[in-house]
């Protein structure tokens, strides 16, 4: 090899990229449809079906918006899914966003969820609202996308979630009036209750016409009593199923007396007041084990739960949990959801009122068992994603938890339950279970650092920091502050990150824990690097490395060596940088962390480039691609491909540059990434329009 590292036959290193490029599979342009199927016993709403069909089939110059508002219990979620089903043939993709399930309703996080559903890598999008909104407009440009928005609280939310395509559509629902949208051309409809005819139809669907024969007047009174609420009518029908000898007349008379005896309050006005009476009556006739489960679920954090946590909740009872849950699903009090069960908000408000009337000691003990079950699951998922990461949570907490098949399976669990985990963290802290609160937050690290939902991350981190402070656990507080600091850094709020890192440094100086001190120095180095101070960052990484070496922490040594190598490269100390990165590569190999391996090799390539050793740089980048291509996450290959493209351009190798550009173009095209525009322009310059 020549002194500058180039071989005697320029281009051979680029030729070696061909099999690597063939192994990279761009994401398939598959149909995206995250909308749940409509319920089977849906009735009426023909006017809305006609309206949405007309909007979908009428030529337009802007995306139509249908906004529906109605009181709780009027069936808005079911209507949304029914309308989506009615116009499915007119759209290629559909996403369903429940704003009540996105902690805090932060629009940046809402748009982040929408972009993730549409296949966009959030790591490539700045975290602020403006950037995510711009990316949403780009990715929906000219696409036939249907956006369902549930739980809207103001018109501005709908405007932010409206695609940039006349072929798209938004159907939104909320408990409050959305008339402001009409000023911008939206179609606004109020969702009232079912009328007597359709109320009877729904009851007949559940009970059969024979059971209701000759009782039409009583059914009319029932429909009026609950303001035509589909949920209220379903619950009443289920009670009649439980009591075969009970007539509709007697049920209605009982409900009317309950409503008359209990005066409405601001919290139980109107339809909610009537539905409370229906729920009260229904609870009276449930099986004892079913009623116990129902009340218990009203006292615990979140409104969605894996079965394991419900089993823990009822562990000190004689309840057959599986049978009780199946009955609650049959009675429309629970819904099956991914990996567990969900309780609708109106049902939950009643279950909560019923549950909090139970014995305080039993209630709190059950809540504690459930929270600890959540913790065990989260810790097990965390360890499945990355086993050898430094933690302050005891490693034995995952014992007895269901095993996850692999890291991908564990990450899917976090993706399913992350919003519920935030509520569990908040609920744990509120009950005084401070240790459990911060331990759950620590376990969520792999999700937070890969999904960029910063509002949720910071909110959970703030609760965790406060919990660690109350528990007087300095190690935990230092760790939680570092974790929260990373979120501040990702958002670009370096001042907040600085405050957390300073506090963590002071705490780690008090605690005699070299592993903790090494970790805090790692975060401090990351912060200094964000400030652009490579020398200060290097000093922090040097000290962290020294401590990791004393501890014999192979992974810690590898990572700190990597960070040192990057700083040394920035400082122009190339030989030292290569030595540090070679050490990092040697140590990380065998730990099964192919992402870290790829990042280290990418860093080596940057040093080789600075040394004008282009063939060595290409070889390192090809190796980096080999490590991550099998993972199937094309976002991990973009940075190495872009550096390869630059090296090919610098070498004047148009054929090699075209091959790299073509692969990048195929990746960006799959998610309408705006970076594809520059790639296409460069291909045109090379005389290979479209990569041909």
XYZ file of C-alpha atoms in Angstrom:
692
model
C 0.000 0.000 0.000
C 1.274 3.490 -0.812
C 2.173 5.955 1.882
C -1.224 7.588 1.661
C -2.904 4.208 2.054
C -4.208 3.935 -1.529
C -3.663 0.694 -3.388
C -1.851 0.527 -6.698
C -5.154 -0.188 -8.454
C -7.545 2.640 -7.544
C -11.148 1.543 -7.345
C -10.613 -1.996 -6.052
C -11.819 -0.994 -2.586
C -14.962 0.472 -4.121
C -15.509 -2.763 -6.082
C -15.656 -4.638 -2.784
C -18.788 -2.658 -1.899
C -20.958 -4.452 -4.466
C -21.901 -7.536 -2.391
C -22.398 -5.314 0.641
C -24.779 -3.056 -1.255
C -26.709 -6.083 -2.528
C -27.246 -7.201 1.068
C -28.942 -3.914 1.982
C -32.674 -4.206 1.442
C -34.530 -0.870 1.318
C -37.806 -0.900 3.247
C -40.630 -2.233 1.140
C -43.228 0.311 0.103
C -45.829 -1.754 1.905
C -49.364 -0.626 2.609
C -49.618 1.064 6.008
C -52.956 0.606 7.767
C -52.842 1.003 11.530
C -56.603 1.542 11.940
C -58.451 -1.084 13.975
C -61.397 -2.900 12.392
C -64.874 -1.521 13.205
C -67.055 -3.241 15.793
C -69.389 -5.921 14.550
C -72.638 -4.589 16.041
C -72.340 -1.056 14.666
C -75.708 0.526 13.768
C -76.973 3.757 12.199
C -74.660 6.727 11.478
C -75.683 6.430 7.816
C -75.560 10.225 7.416
C -71.910 10.279 8.475
C -71.047 7.347 6.214
C -72.650 9.188 3.300
C -70.828 12.409 4.196
C -67.394 10.819 4.410
C -67.933 8.870 1.199
C -68.912 12.071 -0.608
C -65.799 13.810 0.679
C -63.585 10.917 -0.433
C -65.038 10.769 -3.936
C -65.443 14.473 -4.740
C -62.557 16.125 -6.646
C -60.827 18.667 -4.460
C -57.784 20.918 -4.317
C -57.071 20.353 -0.623
C -57.402 17.428 1.801
C -60.949 17.254 3.183
C -61.456 17.245 6.950
C -64.453 15.736 8.706
C -64.614 16.772 12.372
C -67.011 15.005 14.726
C -67.756 16.107 18.272
C -69.950 14.465 20.873
C -70.237 13.706 24.555
C -68.417 10.744 26.162
C -70.197 7.479 25.472
C -71.593 8.571 22.108
C -69.397 6.070 20.273
C -66.932 8.423 18.574
C -64.100 5.879 18.403
C -66.365 3.253 16.854
C -67.662 5.828 14.382
C -64.120 6.771 13.329
C -63.270 3.153 12.590
C -66.556 2.579 10.770
C -65.952 5.627 8.568
C -62.406 4.508 7.808
C -63.773 1.139 6.752
C -66.334 2.860 4.506
C -63.688 4.769 2.503
C -60.818 2.268 2.664
C -60.782 1.708 -1.090
C -59.906 5.364 -1.735
C -56.678 5.378 0.309
C -53.367 3.559 0.180
C -52.370 4.229 3.787
C -54.141 5.048 7.046
C -52.894 5.889 10.532
C -54.885 6.152 13.754
C -53.758 8.659 16.393
C -55.369 8.654 19.830
C -54.327 11.933 21.432
C -55.466 10.709 24.841
C -52.802 7.990 24.654
C -49.942 10.408 23.926
C -48.703 11.733 27.281
C -49.347 15.439 27.625
C -50.698 15.631 24.086
C -47.453 17.366 23.030
C -47.836 17.963 19.293
C -44.158 17.294 18.589
C -44.607 13.821 20.095
C -47.937 13.344 18.277
C -46.274 14.161 14.964
C -43.403 11.885 15.963
C -45.858 9.006 16.376
C -47.457 9.809 13.028
C -44.071 9.882 11.288
C -43.041 6.587 12.905
C -46.279 4.980 11.705
C -45.460 6.225 8.207
C -42.034 4.570 8.343
C -39.905 7.659 8.999
C -36.749 7.359 11.110
C -37.122 10.033 13.783
C -33.358 10.109 14.279
C -33.156 11.931 10.943
C -35.705 14.592 11.972
C -34.990 17.405 14.463
C -37.208 17.096 17.547
C -38.910 20.488 17.437
C -42.530 20.885 16.343
C -41.714 22.892 13.229
C -39.250 20.314 11.875
C -41.562 17.395 12.510
C -44.487 19.232 10.952
C -42.371 19.998 7.871
C -41.344 16.346 7.612
C -44.974 15.256 7.966
C -45.939 17.540 5.078
C -43.082 16.132 2.979
C -43.842 12.483 3.657
C -47.574 12.920 2.905
C -47.060 15.020 -0.216
C -49.321 13.723 -3.031
C -50.050 10.504 -1.110
C -53.466 8.950 -0.542
C -53.263 8.969 3.240
C -56.181 8.745 5.662
C -55.510 10.198 9.125
C -57.849 9.334 12.012
C -57.539 11.558 15.079
C -59.324 10.553 18.272
C -59.480 12.548 21.494
C -58.968 15.973 19.886
C -59.223 18.883 22.303
C -58.841 21.826 19.935
C -58.939 22.678 16.241
C -55.219 23.496 16.088
C -54.333 19.839 16.693
C -56.288 18.803 13.599
C -54.640 21.485 11.488
C -51.177 20.241 12.503
C -52.118 16.689 11.491
C -53.593 17.533 8.089
C -51.480 16.001 5.284
C -50.023 17.925 2.365
C -52.065 16.164 -0.289
C -55.421 16.749 -1.917
C -55.701 12.956 -2.172
C -55.521 12.643 1.623
C -58.250 13.014 4.260
C -58.571 13.655 7.993
C -61.402 12.312 10.121
C -61.238 13.676 13.651
C -63.316 13.244 16.795
C -63.368 14.972 20.160
C -65.538 15.701 23.180
C -65.488 19.438 22.512
C -66.916 21.426 19.621
C -64.594 21.771 16.658
C -66.503 24.511 14.856
C -63.353 26.594 14.295
C -62.337 24.083 11.637
C -65.373 25.052 9.558
C -63.749 28.437 8.941
C -61.032 26.579 7.012
C -63.483 24.520 4.996
C -63.838 21.454 7.224
C -67.099 19.566 7.502
C -68.180 19.603 11.154
C -70.812 17.256 12.538
C -72.185 16.710 16.018
C -72.496 13.073 16.998
C -75.711 12.683 18.908
C -77.064 9.582 20.540
C -78.957 6.873 18.721
C -82.634 7.511 18.132
C -85.318 5.108 19.371
C -85.343 3.080 16.157
C -81.618 2.495 16.058
C -81.390 2.042 19.810
C -83.853 -0.817 19.438
C -81.788 -2.184 16.537
C -78.624 -2.239 18.668
C -80.421 -3.899 21.602
C -81.922 -6.482 19.255
C -78.496 -7.223 17.759
C -77.216 -8.168 21.215
C -80.320 -9.764 22.789
C -82.374 -10.985 19.854
C -85.771 -9.660 18.814
C -87.682 -12.227 20.903
C -86.281 -10.918 24.183
C -87.564 -7.416 23.374
C -90.944 -8.388 21.927
C -93.719 -6.162 23.235
C -91.304 -3.897 25.144
C -90.712 -1.141 22.599
C -91.990 1.567 24.939
C -89.550 0.465 27.653
C -86.689 0.420 25.141
C -87.660 3.954 24.068
C -87.468 5.092 27.692
C -84.064 3.385 28.057
C -82.744 5.143 24.938
C -83.968 8.468 26.312
C -82.540 7.754 29.757
C -78.992 7.301 28.430
C -79.322 9.925 25.667
C -78.911 7.258 23.017
C -75.380 6.375 24.145
C -74.319 3.170 22.347
C -72.113 2.289 25.321
C -74.977 2.782 27.789
C -77.314 0.665 25.683
C -74.723 -2.094 25.368
C -74.214 -2.188 29.123
C -77.974 -2.327 29.704
C -78.263 -5.150 27.168
C -75.471 -7.073 28.890
C -77.281 -6.742 32.216
C -80.389 -8.212 30.640
C -78.221 -11.078 29.400
C -77.000 -11.710 32.933
C -80.557 -11.709 34.291
C -82.697 -13.755 31.882
C -85.846 -13.173 33.969
C -85.431 -9.404 34.112
C -87.705 -7.399 31.806
C -86.680 -4.187 30.114
C -89.545 -2.458 31.972
C -88.214 -3.451 35.380
C -84.652 -2.550 34.453
C -85.697 0.891 33.221
C -87.805 1.517 36.321
C -84.823 0.673 38.524
C -82.508 2.940 36.513
C -84.978 5.822 36.589
C -85.215 5.578 40.357
C -81.432 5.580 40.684
C -81.141 8.669 38.514
C -83.902 10.395 40.475
C -82.322 9.592 43.848
C -78.825 10.817 42.920
C -78.703 14.483 42.018
C -76.386 15.457 39.171
C -73.125 17.156 40.092
C -70.713 19.072 37.850
C -68.631 15.906 37.549
C -71.657 13.738 36.755
C -73.860 16.003 34.696
C -76.093 14.968 31.819
C -75.291 11.702 30.093
C -72.530 10.827 32.546
C -75.068 11.018 35.374
C -77.411 8.622 33.600
C -74.618 6.241 32.639
C -73.409 6.145 36.238
C -76.816 4.788 37.204
C -76.580 2.161 34.448
C -73.090 1.117 35.524
C -74.134 0.985 39.196
C -77.051 -1.281 38.376
C -74.871 -3.470 36.166
C -72.211 -3.860 38.848
C -74.864 -5.086 41.296
C -75.544 -8.188 39.180
C -72.016 -9.073 38.049
C -70.454 -12.265 39.286
C -68.472 -11.555 42.434
C -65.106 -12.333 40.819
C -65.925 -10.190 37.783
C -67.016 -7.252 39.943
C -63.858 -7.581 42.052
C -61.674 -7.484 38.947
C -63.608 -4.534 37.543
C -63.259 -2.499 40.738
C -59.587 -3.415 41.123
C -58.775 -2.182 37.610
C -60.389 1.127 38.497
C -57.738 1.781 41.152
C -54.524 1.216 39.193
C -52.457 3.444 36.893
C -53.072 3.551 33.135
C -56.038 2.270 31.168
C -54.223 -0.544 29.331
C -52.529 -3.496 30.964
C -50.698 -6.710 30.010
C -52.380 -9.756 31.496
C -49.331 -10.441 33.703
C -49.854 -7.180 35.578
C -53.560 -7.885 36.135
C -52.654 -11.312 37.450
C -50.269 -9.655 39.922
C -52.981 -7.193 40.944
C -55.303 -10.041 41.930
C -52.637 -12.411 43.248
C -53.958 -12.353 46.834
C -57.522 -13.189 45.770
C -59.223 -16.387 44.616
C -60.232 -14.846 41.288
C -59.707 -16.895 38.121
C -58.134 -13.977 36.278
C -58.475 -15.414 32.788
C -62.168 -16.189 33.253
C -62.896 -12.797 34.826
C -61.143 -10.911 32.037
C -62.960 -12.901 29.368
C -66.277 -12.034 30.996
C -65.407 -8.332 31.198
C -64.574 -8.383 27.492
C -67.883 -10.114 26.726
C -69.717 -7.495 28.769
C -68.061 -4.638 26.796
C -66.298 -3.355 29.918
C -62.854 -4.259 28.570
C -61.442 -4.371 25.074
C -58.765 -6.723 23.828
C -55.711 -4.815 22.635
C -52.180 -5.668 21.550
C -50.822 -7.958 24.230
C -53.417 -7.119 26.857
C -56.608 -5.280 27.775
C -57.936 -1.721 27.595
C -60.747 0.033 29.479
C -62.582 2.914 27.811
C -62.366 6.222 29.645
C -66.061 6.415 30.509
C -66.046 2.862 31.873
C -62.844 3.577 33.752
C -64.285 6.655 35.451
C -67.027 4.493 36.937
C -64.685 1.619 37.799
C -62.409 4.102 39.548
C -65.265 5.467 41.647
C -66.334 1.931 42.550
C -62.769 0.762 43.237
C -61.817 3.578 45.548
C -64.671 2.669 47.864
C -62.933 -0.624 48.703
C -60.633 -1.301 51.640
C -57.653 1.075 51.471
C -55.064 -1.476 52.587
C -56.151 -4.129 50.095
C -56.385 -1.552 47.340
C -52.893 -0.158 47.910
C -51.378 -3.625 48.244
C -52.878 -4.664 44.917
C -51.647 -1.483 43.232
C -48.151 -2.077 44.581
C -48.117 -5.658 43.263
C -49.227 -4.470 39.838
C -46.642 -1.664 39.709
C -43.903 -4.125 40.651
C -45.117 -6.472 37.942
C -44.804 -3.642 35.420
C -41.297 -3.040 36.752
C -40.288 -6.687 36.324
C -41.555 -6.719 32.747
C -39.787 -3.454 31.897
C -36.519 -4.617 33.461
C -36.696 -7.921 31.585
C -37.335 -6.091 28.309
C -34.444 -3.720 29.013
C -32.052 -6.636 29.613
C -33.285 -8.374 26.461
C -32.400 -5.309 24.391
C -28.966 -4.827 25.968
C -27.773 -7.042 28.789
C -24.415 -5.547 29.702
C -25.360 -1.880 30.118
C -24.470 -0.246 33.456
C -27.529 0.156 35.681
C -28.199 1.100 39.277
C -31.312 -1.088 39.394
C -30.523 -4.521 40.890
C -30.062 -7.077 38.128
C -32.232 -9.731 39.783
C -35.521 -7.853 39.283
C -36.114 -9.525 35.926
C -36.263 -12.944 37.587
C -39.591 -14.672 37.082
C -40.683 -12.383 34.235
C -41.692 -13.802 30.856
C -38.708 -14.171 28.565
C -38.554 -12.085 25.413
C -37.629 -13.924 22.247
C -34.973 -11.387 21.264
C -34.117 -7.688 21.333
C -36.677 -6.911 18.640
C -39.427 -8.636 20.624
C -38.499 -6.652 23.724
C -38.455 -3.369 21.818
C -41.908 -4.124 20.409
C -43.093 -4.547 24.006
C -41.803 -1.065 24.856
C -43.430 0.342 21.726
C -46.765 -1.155 22.760
C -46.721 -0.079 26.404
C -44.523 3.046 26.670
C -47.432 5.439 27.241
C -48.882 3.188 29.937
C -45.430 2.935 31.544
C -45.374 6.713 31.943
C -48.676 6.574 33.814
C -47.314 3.736 35.953
C -44.227 5.800 36.822
C -46.442 8.730 37.819
C -48.789 6.433 39.744
C -45.937 4.717 41.556
C -44.541 8.049 42.720
C -47.984 9.208 43.827
C -48.354 6.092 45.992
C -44.934 6.550 47.575
C -43.323 3.750 45.579
C -40.419 5.988 44.653
C -37.890 3.217 44.105
C -40.218 1.475 41.684
C -40.811 4.766 39.830
C -37.169 5.489 39.056
C -36.360 1.840 38.337
C -39.078 1.653 35.681
C -37.737 4.852 34.133
C -34.219 3.452 34.037
C -35.511 0.320 32.313
C -37.130 2.438 29.581
C -33.745 3.794 28.440
C -33.517 1.719 25.218
C -36.964 2.902 24.130
C -36.402 6.571 24.947
C -33.041 6.755 23.186
C -34.358 5.144 20.001
C -37.810 6.704 19.637
C -37.243 10.386 20.407
C -40.558 11.134 22.150
C -38.960 13.898 24.158
C -41.996 15.237 26.030
C -42.714 11.761 27.391
C -39.030 11.122 28.128
C -38.564 14.367 30.066
C -41.846 14.024 31.963
C -40.981 10.489 33.066
C -37.426 11.592 33.876
C -38.637 14.464 36.038
C -40.837 12.128 38.078
C -37.917 9.692 38.377
C -35.489 12.398 39.537
C -37.965 13.601 42.166
C -38.606 10.010 43.284
C -34.886 9.339 43.658
C -34.514 12.564 45.673
C -37.346 11.546 48.021
C -35.850 8.100 48.505
C -32.503 9.746 49.388
C -30.755 7.438 46.918
C -27.839 9.490 45.584
C -26.767 6.822 43.093
C -30.252 6.663 41.642
C -30.649 10.439 41.521
C -27.339 10.863 39.696
C -28.334 8.209 37.176
C -31.816 9.659 36.634
C -30.381 13.134 36.126
C -27.980 11.791 33.515
C -30.820 10.057 31.698
C -32.904 13.215 31.717
C -29.883 15.249 30.612
C -29.626 13.097 27.492
C -33.183 14.094 26.562
C -32.346 17.763 27.090
C -29.269 17.317 24.878
C -31.275 15.672 22.114
C -33.700 18.594 22.196
C -30.835 21.060 22.019
C -31.468 22.471 25.498
C -27.871 22.299 26.662
C -28.481 24.630 29.619
C -30.959 22.207 31.217
C -28.608 19.322 30.436
C -25.736 21.217 32.048
C -27.719 21.670 35.274
C -28.520 17.961 35.472
C -24.953 16.889 34.692
C -23.524 19.272 37.313
C -25.912 17.912 39.947
C -25.096 14.323 38.917
C -21.369 15.102 39.159
C -21.756 16.459 42.691
C -23.761 13.394 43.720
C -21.278 10.973 42.172
C -18.429 12.701 44.023
C -20.216 11.936 47.299
C -21.002 8.309 46.478
C -18.126 5.824 46.506
C -19.066 4.132 43.218
C -16.508 4.141 40.420
C -18.963 2.679 37.884
C -21.417 5.499 38.549
C -18.670 8.110 38.360
C -17.452 6.660 35.067
C -20.977 6.835 33.664
C -21.497 10.454 34.763
C -18.204 11.389 33.105
C -19.441 9.721 29.928
C -22.529 11.979 29.932
C -20.370 14.994 30.722
C -18.156 14.180 27.757
C -21.206 13.906 25.497
C -22.364 17.315 26.686
C -18.959 18.936 26.071
C -18.915 17.387 22.603
C -22.319 18.954 21.914
C -20.873 22.309 22.863
C -18.117 21.661 20.293
C -15.373 21.544 22.940
C -13.448 18.452 21.850
C -10.614 19.039 24.342
C -12.924 19.162 27.377
C -14.900 16.205 26.071
C -11.667 14.231 25.685
C -10.684 14.985 29.275
C -14.010 13.612 30.530
C -13.745 10.489 28.362
C -10.124 9.948 29.470
C -11.142 9.899 33.132
C -14.157 7.678 32.414
C -11.870 5.284 30.540
C -9.457 5.151 33.475
C -12.265 4.198 35.849
C -13.658 1.593 33.451
C -10.208 0.067 33.185
C -9.978 -0.163 36.971
C -13.364 -1.895 36.967
C -12.470 -4.220 34.095
C -15.678 -3.212 32.277
C -15.035 -4.387 28.730
C -18.003 -2.607 27.205
C -17.263 0.589 29.108
C -13.646 0.544 27.952
C -14.754 -0.021 24.356
C -17.252 2.839 24.345
C -14.946 5.345 26.038
C -12.169 4.382 23.627
C -14.563 5.074 20.777
C -15.511 8.498 22.150
C -11.837 9.341 22.736
C -11.069 8.379 19.153
C -13.689 10.777 17.828
C -12.366 13.653 19.943
C -8.761 12.927 18.980
C -9.772 12.945 15.315
C -11.387 16.368 15.746
C -8.198 17.595 17.414
C -6.062 16.366 14.516
C -4.277 13.699 16.586
C -4.917 11.006 14.000
C -2.479 8.270 15.065
C -3.811 8.400 18.626
C -7.356 8.393 17.280
C -6.728 5.224 15.268
C -5.132 3.499 18.238
C -8.144 4.320 20.416
C -10.641 3.176 17.781
C -8.724 -0.043 17.076
C -8.898 -0.833 20.761
C -12.619 -0.057 20.816
C -13.223 -2.338 17.832
C -11.259 -5.200 19.369
C -13.146 -4.992 22.675
C -16.669 -4.509 21.297
C -16.390 -7.472 18.923
C -17.972 -10.506 20.498
C -20.434 -8.576 22.659
C -23.146 -8.865 20.040
C -23.603 -5.094 19.702
C -23.445 -4.736 15.933
C -24.648 -1.145 16.020
C -21.730 -0.126 18.222
C -19.352 -2.113 15.999
C -20.634 -0.242 12.951
C -20.311 3.160 14.625
C -16.712 2.439 15.634
C -15.818 1.386 12.094
C -17.470 4.516 10.729
C -15.372 6.613 13.116
C -12.225 4.808 11.917
C -13.142 5.601 8.332
C -13.323 9.298 9.150
C -9.792 9.163 10.541
C -8.559 7.269 7.480
C -10.130 9.927 5.287
C -8.327 12.665 7.200
C -5.074 10.728 6.668
C -5.846 10.403 2.919
C -5.946 6.610 3.299
C -9.066 6.351 1.174
C -8.947 2.602 0.464
C -8.650 1.850 4.187
C -11.608 4.159 4.789
C -13.673 2.327 2.161
C -12.741 -1.040 3.641
C -13.791 0.102 7.134
C -17.103 1.430 5.812
C -17.836 -1.779 3.913
C -17.211 -3.668 7.144
C -19.483 -1.256 9.003
C -22.264 -1.971 6.512
C -21.769 -5.733 6.823
C -22.346 -5.492 10.596
C -25.715 -3.721 10.356
C -27.198 -4.817 7.016
C -28.619 -8.058 8.532
C -30.488 -6.025 11.159
C -32.891 -4.822 8.488
C -32.869 -1.215 9.750
C -31.821 0.802 6.743
C -31.456 3.996 8.780
C -28.264 2.493 10.226
C -26.598 2.293 6.817
C -27.236 5.851 5.639
C -24.210 7.504 7.308
C -21.670 4.910 6.042
C -23.172 5.060 2.537
C -22.982 8.847 2.477
C -19.311 8.804 3.490
C -18.602 6.167 0.838
C -20.268 8.426 -1.720
C -18.082 11.341 -0.682
C -14.941 9.195 -0.943
C -15.949 8.044 -4.417
C -16.560 11.630 -5.477
C -13.170 12.685 -4.125
C -11.546 9.803 -6.023
C -13.330 10.806 -9.250
C -14.939 7.362 -9.508
C -18.336 8.167 -11.031
C -19.341 4.499 -11.309
C -18.779 3.855 -7.590
C -20.444 7.117 -6.592
C -23.475 6.213 -8.699
C -23.812 2.826 -6.991
C -23.820 4.443 -3.563
C -26.231 7.172 -4.654
C -28.585 4.623 -6.169
C -28.746 2.662 -2.919
C -29.340 5.869 -0.942
C -32.056 6.869 -3.372
C -33.879 3.563 -2.928
C -33.756 3.970 0.856
C -34.971 7.571 0.839
C -37.710 6.848 -1.707
C -39.281 4.231 0.546
C -40.190 6.888 3.138
C -40.281 10.000 0.906
C -37.223 11.317 2.727
C -36.429 14.824 1.427
C -32.732 13.930 1.315
C -33.617 11.963 -1.794
C -33.925 15.218 -3.743
C -30.236 16.041 -3.374
C -29.346 12.452 -4.240
C -31.404 12.661 -7.436
C -29.765 15.952 -8.372
C -26.306 14.472 -7.948
C -27.256 11.458 -10.075
C -28.418 13.841 -12.770
C -25.110 15.684 -12.609
C -23.333 12.373 -13.126
C -25.418 11.679 -16.200
C -27.308 8.819 -14.513
C -30.801 10.256 -14.084
C -32.788 8.090 -11.653
C -29.792 5.861 -11.032
C -29.880 4.281 -14.505
